[in-house]
PDB file of C-alpha atoms in Angstrom:
ATOM      1  CA  GLN A 102      51.886  51.247 -60.417  1.00  0.00           C
ATOM      2  CA  VAL A 103      48.262  50.621 -59.535  1.00  0.00           C
ATOM      3  CA  GLN A 104      45.828  53.484 -59.762  1.00  0.00           C
ATOM      4  CA  LEU A 105      42.103  53.787 -59.178  1.00  0.00           C
ATOM      5  CA  VAL A 106      40.632  57.058 -60.398  1.00  0.00           C
ATOM      6  CA  GLU A 107      37.026  57.916 -59.583  1.00  0.00           C
ATOM      7  CA  SER A 108      34.866  60.409 -61.430  1.00  0.00           C
ATOM      8  CA  GLY A 109      31.223  61.364 -61.738  1.00  0.00           C
ATOM      9  CA  GLY A 110      30.511  62.823 -58.335  1.00  0.00           C
ATOM     10  CA  GLY A 111      28.721  66.092 -57.844  1.00  0.00           C
ATOM     11  CA  LEU A 112      25.727  67.907 -56.436  1.00  0.00           C
ATOM     12  CA  VAL A 113      22.262  66.550 -57.162  1.00  0.00           C
ATOM     13  CA  GLN A 114      18.777  67.062 -55.756  1.00  0.00           C
ATOM     14  CA  ALA A 115      17.013  64.354 -53.829  1.00  0.00           C
ATOM     15  CA  GLY A 116      15.437  61.872 -56.229  1.00  0.00           C
ATOM     16  CA  GLY A 117      18.087  62.488 -58.853  1.00  0.00           C
ATOM     17  CA  SER A 118      20.721  60.179 -60.307  1.00  0.00           C
ATOM     18  CA  LEU A 119      24.474  60.035 -60.703  1.00  0.00           C
ATOM     19  CA  ARG A 120      26.829  57.504 -62.234  1.00  0.00           C
ATOM     20  CA  LEU A 121      30.255  57.079 -60.699  1.00  0.00           C
ATOM     21  CA  SER A 122      33.110  55.602 -62.660  1.00  0.00           C
ATOM     22  CA  CYS A 123      36.352  54.080 -61.456  1.00  0.00           C
ATOM     23  CA  ALA A 124      39.116  53.697 -64.018  1.00  0.00           C
ATOM     24  CA  ALA A 125      41.608  51.097 -62.885  1.00  0.00           C
ATOM     25  CA  SER A 126      45.153  50.565 -64.011  1.00  0.00           C
ATOM     26  CA  ILE A 127      45.813  47.082 -62.665  1.00  0.00           C
ATOM     27  CA  ARG A 128      47.868  44.606 -64.582  1.00  0.00           C
ATOM     28  CA  THR A 129      45.611  41.691 -63.721  1.00  0.00           C
ATOM     29  CA  PHE A 130      42.293  43.449 -63.279  1.00  0.00           C
ATOM     30  CA  THR A 131      40.243  40.274 -63.488  1.00  0.00           C
ATOM     31  CA  ASN A 132      42.023  38.936 -60.401  1.00  0.00           C
ATOM     32  CA  TYR A 133      40.438  41.677 -58.317  1.00  0.00           C
ATOM     33  CA  ALA A 134      36.991  41.973 -56.846  1.00  0.00           C
ATOM     34  CA  MET A 135      35.879  45.582 -56.935  1.00  0.00           C
ATOM     35  CA  GLY A 136      33.645  47.672 -54.777  1.00  0.00           C
ATOM     36  CA  TRP A 137      32.464  51.041 -53.624  1.00  0.00           C
ATOM     37  CA  PHE A 138      32.604  52.390 -50.092  1.00  0.00           C
ATOM     38  CA  ARG A 139      31.549  55.762 -48.742  1.00  0.00           C
ATOM     39  CA  GLN A 140      32.408  57.958 -45.821  1.00  0.00           C
ATOM     40  CA  ALA A 141      30.301  60.798 -44.490  1.00  0.00           C
ATOM     41  CA  PRO A 142      31.736  63.482 -42.184  1.00  0.00           C
ATOM     42  CA  GLY A 143      32.228  62.162 -38.678  1.00  0.00           C
ATOM     43  CA  LYS A 144      31.335  58.609 -39.679  1.00  0.00           C
ATOM     44  CA  GLU A 145      33.295  55.490 -40.455  1.00  0.00           C
ATOM     45  CA  ARG A 146      33.842  54.266 -43.980  1.00  0.00           C
ATOM     46  CA  GLU A 147      31.048  51.894 -44.963  1.00  0.00           C
ATOM     47  CA  PHE A 148      30.397  49.345 -47.661  1.00  0.00           C
ATOM     48  CA  VAL A 149      28.078  50.357 -50.490  1.00  0.00           C
ATOM     49  CA  ALA A 150      28.397  47.710 -53.192  1.00  0.00           C
ATOM     50  CA  GLY A 151      30.733  44.987 -54.396  1.00  0.00           C
ATOM     51  CA  ILE A 152      31.144  42.924 -57.536  1.00  0.00           C
ATOM     52  CA  THR A 153      33.001  39.696 -58.176  1.00  0.00           C
ATOM     53  CA  ARG A 154      35.960  39.342 -60.498  1.00  0.00           C
ATOM     54  CA  SER A 155      33.865  38.142 -63.405  1.00  0.00           C
ATOM     55  CA  GLY A 156      31.048  40.564 -62.745  1.00  0.00           C
ATOM     56  CA  GLY A 157      28.641  37.690 -62.382  1.00  0.00           C
ATOM     57  CA  SER A 158      27.616  38.465 -58.833  1.00  0.00           C
ATOM     58  CA  SER A 159      27.143  41.610 -56.787  1.00  0.00           C
ATOM     59  CA  ASP A 160      26.198  42.614 -53.273  1.00  0.00           C
ATOM     60  CA  TYR A 161      24.760  45.765 -51.772  1.00  0.00           C
ATOM     61  CA  ALA A 162      24.312  47.467 -48.454  1.00  0.00           C
ATOM     62  CA  ASP A 163      20.693  47.321 -47.323  1.00  0.00           C
ATOM     63  CA  SER A 164      20.498  51.103 -47.454  1.00  0.00           C
ATOM     64  CA  VAL A 165      21.092  51.204 -51.221  1.00  0.00           C
ATOM     65  CA  LYS A 166      19.456  48.000 -52.437  1.00  0.00           C
ATOM     66  CA  GLY A 167      17.038  48.666 -55.257  1.00  0.00           C
ATOM     67  CA  ARG A 168      18.519  52.122 -55.907  1.00  0.00           C
ATOM     68  CA  PHE A 169      22.196  51.514 -56.747  1.00  0.00           C
ATOM     69  CA  THR A 170      23.704  49.173 -59.325  1.00  0.00           C
ATOM     70  CA  ILE A 171      27.346  48.191 -59.589  1.00  0.00           C
ATOM     71  CA  SER A 172      28.847  46.906 -62.815  1.00  0.00           C
ATOM     72  CA  ARG A 173      32.257  46.413 -64.377  1.00  0.00           C
ATOM     73  CA  ASP A 174      33.775  46.328 -67.818  1.00  0.00           C
ATOM     74  CA  ASN A 175      36.786  44.053 -67.650  1.00  0.00           C
ATOM     75  CA  ALA A 176      37.940  44.885 -71.161  1.00  0.00           C
ATOM     76  CA  GLU A 177      38.093  48.602 -70.324  1.00  0.00           C
ATOM     77  CA  GLN A 178      39.037  48.095 -66.658  1.00  0.00           C
ATOM     78  CA  VAL A 179      36.248  50.313 -65.406  1.00  0.00           C
ATOM     79  CA  VAL A 180      33.805  49.886 -62.543  1.00  0.00           C
ATOM     80  CA  TYR A 181      30.555  51.812 -62.392  1.00  0.00           C
ATOM     81  CA  LEU A 182      28.082  52.705 -59.690  1.00  0.00           C
ATOM     82  CA  GLN A 183      24.728  53.829 -60.992  1.00  0.00           C
ATOM     83  CA  MET A 184      22.892  55.681 -58.237  1.00  0.00           C
ATOM     84  CA  ASN A 185      19.196  56.395 -58.636  1.00  0.00           C
ATOM     85  CA  ASN A 186      16.614  57.962 -56.336  1.00  0.00           C
ATOM     86  CA  LEU A 187      19.362  59.597 -54.322  1.00  0.00           C
ATOM     87  CA  LYS A 188      18.643  60.711 -50.781  1.00  0.00           C
ATOM     88  CA  PRO A 189      20.338  63.337 -48.587  1.00  0.00           C
ATOM     89  CA  GLU A 190      21.710  60.516 -46.428  1.00  0.00           C
ATOM     90  CA  ASP A 191      23.679  59.282 -49.450  1.00  0.00           C
ATOM     91  CA  THR A 192      25.878  62.376 -49.151  1.00  0.00           C
ATOM     92  CA  ALA A 193      29.473  61.211 -48.657  1.00  0.00           C
ATOM     93  CA  VAL A 194      32.834  60.791 -50.288  1.00  0.00           C
ATOM     94  CA  TYR A 195      32.667  57.651 -52.409  1.00  0.00           C
ATOM     95  CA  TYR A 196      35.748  55.470 -52.756  1.00  0.00           C
ATOM     96  CA  CYS A 197      36.512  52.801 -55.288  1.00  0.00           C
ATOM     97  CA  ALA A 198      38.254  49.737 -53.869  1.00  0.00           C
ATOM     98  CA  ALA A 199      40.075  46.751 -55.300  1.00  0.00           C
ATOM     99  CA  ARG A 200      40.864  43.607 -53.385  1.00  0.00           C
ATOM    100  CA  PHE A 201      42.618  40.518 -54.651  1.00  0.00           C
ATOM    101  CA  PHE A 202      40.237  37.635 -55.284  1.00  0.00           C
ATOM    102  CA  ILE A 203      37.348  38.624 -52.975  1.00  0.00           C
ATOM    103  CA  LEU A 204      35.903  41.777 -51.461  1.00  0.00           C
ATOM    104  CA  THR A 205      33.788  41.765 -48.325  1.00  0.00           C
ATOM    105  CA  ASP A 206      31.703  44.412 -46.648  1.00  0.00           C
ATOM    106  CA  THR A 207      34.518  45.390 -44.307  1.00  0.00           C
ATOM    107  CA  PRO A 208      36.559  48.394 -45.428  1.00  0.00           C
ATOM    108  CA  ARG A 209      39.634  46.412 -46.383  1.00  0.00           C
ATOM    109  CA  ALA A 210      41.171  46.690 -49.797  1.00  0.00           C
ATOM    110  CA  ASP A 211      44.482  46.321 -51.517  1.00  0.00           C
ATOM    111  CA  TYR A 212      43.956  49.564 -53.378  1.00  0.00           C
ATOM    112  CA  TRP A 213      41.806  52.646 -52.877  1.00  0.00           C
ATOM    113  CA  GLY A 214      40.924  55.519 -55.112  1.00  0.00           C
ATOM    114  CA  GLN A 215      41.204  59.122 -53.991  1.00  0.00           C
ATOM    115  CA  GLY A 216      37.447  59.506 -53.569  1.00  0.00           C
ATOM    116  CA  THR A 217      34.759  61.567 -55.226  1.00  0.00           C
ATOM    117  CA  GLN A 218      32.264  63.775 -53.404  1.00  0.00           C
ATOM    118  CA  VAL A 219      28.549  63.116 -53.775  1.00  0.00           C
ATOM    119  CA  THR A 220      26.213  65.698 -52.270  1.00  0.00           C
ATOM    120  CA  VAL A 221      22.452  65.238 -52.300  1.00  0.00           C
ATOM    121  CA  SER A 222      20.352  68.269 -51.422  1.00  0.00           C
ATOM    122  CA  SER A 223      16.867  67.999 -49.982  1.00  0.00           C
TER     123      SER A 223
END
């Protein structure tokens, strides 16, 4: 049974940092591109960052470029999202996503985590 379990969310002041983790239990983890999406109240789920199966390439939404970094540890089956210089508009529930072979910026995935709340106060 596949599971994605996020952790690391919380409340932080503007300008602060958080690191989200996504622990994956996927039999063939390296077959899956991984990513992070977020959803704020009343808004659609949106792409934040994605990383290829090998971890050799990553992509970011324009709104987080230069502030967020995605990485993965294939040996431990963990995906991270380091978030720096957080802004109030980053407040959302953040979801880890896994998609076989390739992940795009559309909110489509084979597996989703349960989400972790990130709240940035001004």
